[in-house]
């Protein structure tokens, strides 16, 4: 069965620090990978997605993620975080019947 | 504005009562989903519907029921049989041709 694992449940950073959030998946089909973000009090929204092509994907707000097939990973990165990046981040892969399977989430707190 | 609306934002109920959560979308999306979000557990799929008058159980359907009488609407009923109903409930939708899901703002249900 498909699964998604996010290694860091809570991350605390100072502004301007670099960010990398881990995501590993187990999936046997065509790879489609997603990162969603949930800012405090806001909708869950798509940050970026990978369907095919260049394994380095650029998303909104300066985020990027790299698909490494050999490691079954899709880690999220940002070179310099801001206080406004404080949010919960979810990695997701398709499950059967057009579902998405979500990881447990990583809560990021950025201190000014 | 196109989007997904969920109402109410906060809902309080006594144990033993059924409660229905509303989800409406005007995106003309085919499929709709209900997730439950609990701290540290990510999003877990309750029910989903790919077309009108059809729906399937997700991973944690026990104690819940849904209907899909119109394309725009996918209400979720939390019955008294659900053992731990207090949670944050998210509705989502997507086009048939894409895995990407769009989320509503959520309803926080508290049962005492």
Short mmCIF file of C-alpha atoms in Angstrom, two decimals:
data_model
loop_
_atom_site.label_atom_id
_atom_site.label_comp_id
_atom_site.label_asym_id
_atom_site.label_seq_id
_atom_site.Cartn_x
_atom_site.Cartn_y
_atom_site.Cartn_z
CA UNK A 1 0.00 0.00 0.00
CA UNK A 2 1.09 3.52 -0.67
CA UNK A 3 2.44 5.49 2.25
CA UNK A 4 4.08 8.79 3.02
CA UNK A 5 6.52 9.46 5.80
CA UNK A 6 7.47 12.89 7.09
CA UNK A 7 10.40 12.64 9.45
CA UNK A 8 10.22 15.95 11.25
CA UNK A 9 7.06 16.60 13.21
CA UNK A 10 8.15 19.91 14.71
CA UNK A 11 10.80 22.25 13.38
CA UNK A 12 11.84 25.53 14.97
CA UNK A 13 14.02 27.96 13.04
CA UNK A 14 15.14 31.55 13.24
CA UNK A 15 14.41 33.90 10.37
CA UNK A 16 16.91 33.62 7.49
CA UNK A 17 17.79 30.02 8.38
CA UNK A 18 17.59 27.42 5.67
CA UNK A 19 14.82 24.86 5.68
CA UNK A 20 14.63 21.27 4.55
CA UNK A 21 11.63 19.08 5.40
CA UNK A 22 11.88 15.40 4.63
CA UNK A 23 9.30 13.34 2.76
CA UNK A 24 9.68 9.72 1.75
CA UNK A 25 7.04 7.75 -0.07
CA UNK A 26 6.30 4.25 -1.08
CA UNK A 27 4.38 4.14 -4.30
CA UNK A 28 4.40 1.71 -7.14
CA UNK A 29 2.72 3.67 -9.89
CA UNK A 30 3.40 6.80 -11.89
CA UNK A 31 4.85 9.30 -9.49
CA UNK A 32 2.87 12.41 -8.69
CA UNK A 33 4.00 14.23 -5.57
CA UNK A 34 2.57 17.18 -3.69
CA UNK A 35 3.42 19.52 -0.86
CA UNK A 36 0.53 21.34 0.76
CA UNK A 37 0.75 24.10 3.37
CA UNK A 38 -1.69 25.17 6.05
CA UNK A 39 -1.01 28.65 7.44
CA UNK A 40 -2.61 29.43 10.80
CA UNK A 41 -6.33 29.97 10.31
CA UNK A 42 -6.20 29.45 6.56
CA UNK A 43 -7.16 26.84 3.98
CA UNK A 44 -4.87 23.98 3.15
CA UNK A 45 -3.30 25.07 -0.13
CA UNK A 46 -1.00 23.62 -2.72
CA UNK A 47 2.63 24.69 -2.36
CA UNK A 48 4.07 22.74 -5.28
CA UNK A 49 3.68 19.54 -7.23
CA UNK A 50 5.73 17.14 -9.33
CA UNK A 51 4.27 15.18 -12.21
CA UNK A 52 7.16 14.61 -14.58
CA UNK A 53 10.18 16.28 -16.14
CA UNK A 54 12.67 18.36 -14.17
CA UNK A 55 13.00 16.77 -10.72
CA UNK A 56 13.59 20.16 -9.13
CA UNK A 57 10.23 21.81 -8.75
CA UNK A 58 9.66 25.46 -7.88
CA UNK A 59 6.60 26.44 -5.88
CA UNK A 60 5.09 29.55 -4.40
CA UNK A 61 6.83 31.84 -1.89
CA UNK A 62 10.35 30.69 -2.78
CA UNK A 63 9.85 27.02 -1.91
CA UNK A 64 11.27 24.21 -3.98
CA UNK A 65 11.35 20.43 -3.79
CA UNK A 66 13.57 17.83 -5.36
CA UNK A 67 12.30 14.45 -6.49
CA UNK A 68 15.00 11.83 -6.03
CA UNK A 69 13.67 8.61 -7.47
CA UNK A 70 16.45 6.39 -6.12
CA UNK A 71 15.73 7.56 -2.58
CA UNK A 72 11.92 7.70 -2.91
CA UNK A 73 12.17 11.22 -1.55
CA UNK A 74 10.60 14.59 -2.26
CA UNK A 75 12.14 16.95 0.28
CA UNK A 76 10.92 20.51 0.59
CA UNK A 77 13.47 23.32 0.79
CA UNK A 78 13.72 27.05 1.21
CA UNK A 79 17.06 28.85 1.42
CA UNK A 80 15.94 31.55 3.85
CA UNK A 81 12.74 31.29 5.87
CA UNK A 82 10.60 34.16 7.06
CA UNK A 83 8.31 34.49 10.05
CA UNK A 84 5.37 34.25 7.64
CA UNK A 85 6.42 30.69 6.72
CA UNK A 86 5.18 29.51 10.11
CA UNK A 87 2.67 26.83 9.14
CA UNK A 88 2.05 23.11 8.93
CA UNK A 89 3.40 21.35 5.84
CA UNK A 90 2.05 18.13 4.38
CA UNK A 91 3.54 15.84 1.77
CA UNK A 92 1.06 13.77 -0.29
CA UNK A 93 1.02 11.06 -2.94
CA UNK A 94 -1.87 9.54 -4.89
CA UNK A 95 -3.48 6.48 -3.39
CA UNK A 96 -5.91 4.16 -5.15
CA UNK A 97 -9.17 5.44 -6.66
CA UNK A 98 -7.82 8.94 -7.19
CA UNK A 99 -7.29 9.61 -3.50
CA UNK A 100 -4.39 11.46 -1.95
CA UNK A 101 -2.46 9.97 0.96
CA UNK A 102 -1.02 12.57 3.31
CA UNK A 103 1.92 12.42 5.63
CA UNK A 104 1.49 13.25 9.30
CA UNK A 105 2.60 16.83 8.72
CA UNK A 106 5.45 19.00 9.95
CA UNK A 107 4.77 22.03 12.11
CA UNK A 108 7.26 24.79 11.34
CA UNK A 109 7.70 27.69 13.72
CA UNK A 110 9.91 30.55 12.55
CA UNK A 111 11.10 32.98 15.21
CA UNK A 112 11.91 36.57 14.31
CA UNK B 1 -15.07 33.84 -6.66
CA UNK B 2 -14.69 30.11 -7.20
CA UNK B 3 -14.01 27.97 -4.23
CA UNK B 4 -15.15 25.57 -1.56
CA UNK B 5 -17.22 26.70 1.38
CA UNK B 6 -17.75 24.79 4.57
CA UNK B 7 -20.14 25.75 7.27
CA UNK B 8 -20.19 26.33 10.08
CA UNK B 9 -16.60 27.16 11.02
CA UNK B 10 -17.11 25.97 14.60
CA UNK B 11 -19.72 23.48 15.78
CA UNK B 12 -20.50 22.25 19.24
CA UNK B 13 -22.67 19.24 19.98
CA UNK B 14 -23.61 17.04 22.85
CA UNK B 15 -22.61 13.41 22.79
CA UNK B 16 -25.28 11.20 21.24
CA UNK B 17 -26.46 13.75 18.70
CA UNK B 18 -25.95 13.44 14.96
CA UNK B 19 -24.55 16.51 13.23
CA UNK B 20 -24.25 17.42 9.56
CA UNK B 21 -21.35 19.43 8.14
CA UNK B 22 -21.89 21.33 4.93
CA UNK B 23 -19.55 21.43 1.93
CA UNK B 24 -20.33 23.32 -1.28
CA UNK B 25 -18.10 23.95 -4.27
CA UNK B 26 -18.62 26.14 -7.33
CA UNK B 27 -15.50 24.97 -9.16
CA UNK B 28 -17.46 22.49 -11.28
CA UNK B 29 -15.23 19.74 -9.91
CA UNK B 30 -16.27 16.16 -10.34
CA UNK B 31 -14.87 14.53 -7.23
CA UNK B 32 -15.30 15.56 -3.61
CA UNK B 33 -13.67 14.34 -0.43
CA UNK B 34 -14.00 14.51 3.32
CA UNK B 35 -10.94 14.32 5.55
CA UNK B 36 -10.46 14.40 9.25
CA UNK B 37 -7.40 16.18 10.65
CA UNK B 38 -6.07 15.33 14.10
CA UNK B 39 -2.78 16.63 15.55
CA UNK B 40 0.16 14.50 14.50
CA UNK B 41 -1.91 12.28 12.24
CA UNK B 42 -2.14 14.27 9.05
CA UNK B 43 -5.32 14.03 7.01
CA UNK B 44 -7.29 10.81 7.00
CA UNK B 45 -9.88 10.11 4.34
CA UNK B 46 -13.44 9.55 5.54
CA UNK B 47 -15.50 9.36 2.34
CA UNK B 48 -15.16 10.40 -1.25
CA UNK B 49 -17.40 10.77 -4.27
CA UNK B 50 -16.33 10.77 -7.89
CA UNK B 51 -19.74 11.47 -9.43
CA UNK B 52 -23.23 12.45 -8.35
CA UNK B 53 -25.19 9.74 -6.55
CA UNK B 54 -22.08 7.68 -5.93
CA UNK B 55 -19.63 7.63 -3.03
CA UNK B 56 -17.10 5.30 -1.47
CA UNK B 57 -15.78 4.73 2.03
CA UNK B 58 -12.34 5.99 2.83
CA UNK B 59 -10.00 4.74 5.51
CA UNK B 60 -12.04 5.80 8.54
CA UNK B 61 -15.69 5.75 7.43
CA UNK B 62 -17.16 4.13 10.54
CA UNK B 63 -19.59 6.44 12.29
CA UNK B 64 -19.95 8.77 9.32
CA UNK B 65 -22.35 9.03 6.39
CA UNK B 66 -22.51 11.18 3.26
CA UNK B 67 -24.73 11.96 0.29
CA UNK B 68 -24.03 13.39 -3.16
CA UNK B 69 -27.33 14.45 -4.64
CA UNK B 70 -25.86 17.44 -6.47
CA UNK B 71 -22.47 17.95 -8.06
CA UNK B 72 -21.83 21.05 -5.94
CA UNK B 73 -22.69 19.59 -2.56
CA UNK B 74 -21.25 16.79 -0.40
CA UNK B 75 -22.56 16.97 3.18
CA UNK B 76 -21.06 14.81 5.91
CA UNK B 77 -23.06 13.50 8.86
CA UNK B 78 -21.19 12.61 12.00
CA UNK B 79 -23.37 10.09 13.76
CA UNK B 80 -23.55 9.17 17.41
CA UNK B 81 -21.75 5.93 16.49
CA UNK B 82 -18.50 7.82 15.85
CA UNK B 83 -16.46 7.20 18.99
CA UNK B 84 -14.15 10.22 18.81
CA UNK B 85 -15.94 12.86 16.76
CA UNK B 86 -14.10 15.92 18.07
CA UNK B 87 -11.78 16.93 15.23
CA UNK B 88 -11.13 19.35 12.40
CA UNK B 89 -13.01 18.30 9.24
CA UNK B 90 -11.82 19.30 5.79
CA UNK B 91 -13.70 19.04 2.52
CA UNK B 92 -11.87 18.95 -0.80
CA UNK B 93 -12.63 18.65 -4.49
CA UNK B 94 -10.78 18.01 -7.71
CA UNK B 95 -11.26 17.79 -11.44
CA UNK B 96 -11.50 14.29 -12.87
CA UNK B 97 -8.35 14.89 -14.93
CA UNK B 98 -6.08 15.88 -12.04
CA UNK B 99 -4.87 14.51 -8.73
CA UNK B 100 -4.59 18.02 -7.31
CA UNK B 101 -7.19 18.67 -4.61
CA UNK B 102 -8.57 22.02 -3.51
CA UNK B 103 -9.59 22.42 0.12
CA UNK B 104 -12.25 24.28 2.01
CA UNK B 105 -11.57 26.25 5.21
CA UNK B 106 -12.68 23.40 7.48
CA UNK B 107 -15.15 22.90 10.31
CA UNK B 108 -13.95 22.37 13.84
CA UNK B 109 -16.37 20.05 15.62
CA UNK B 110 -16.37 19.70 19.37
CA UNK B 111 -18.52 17.05 21.00
CA UNK B 112 -18.90 17.06 24.77
#
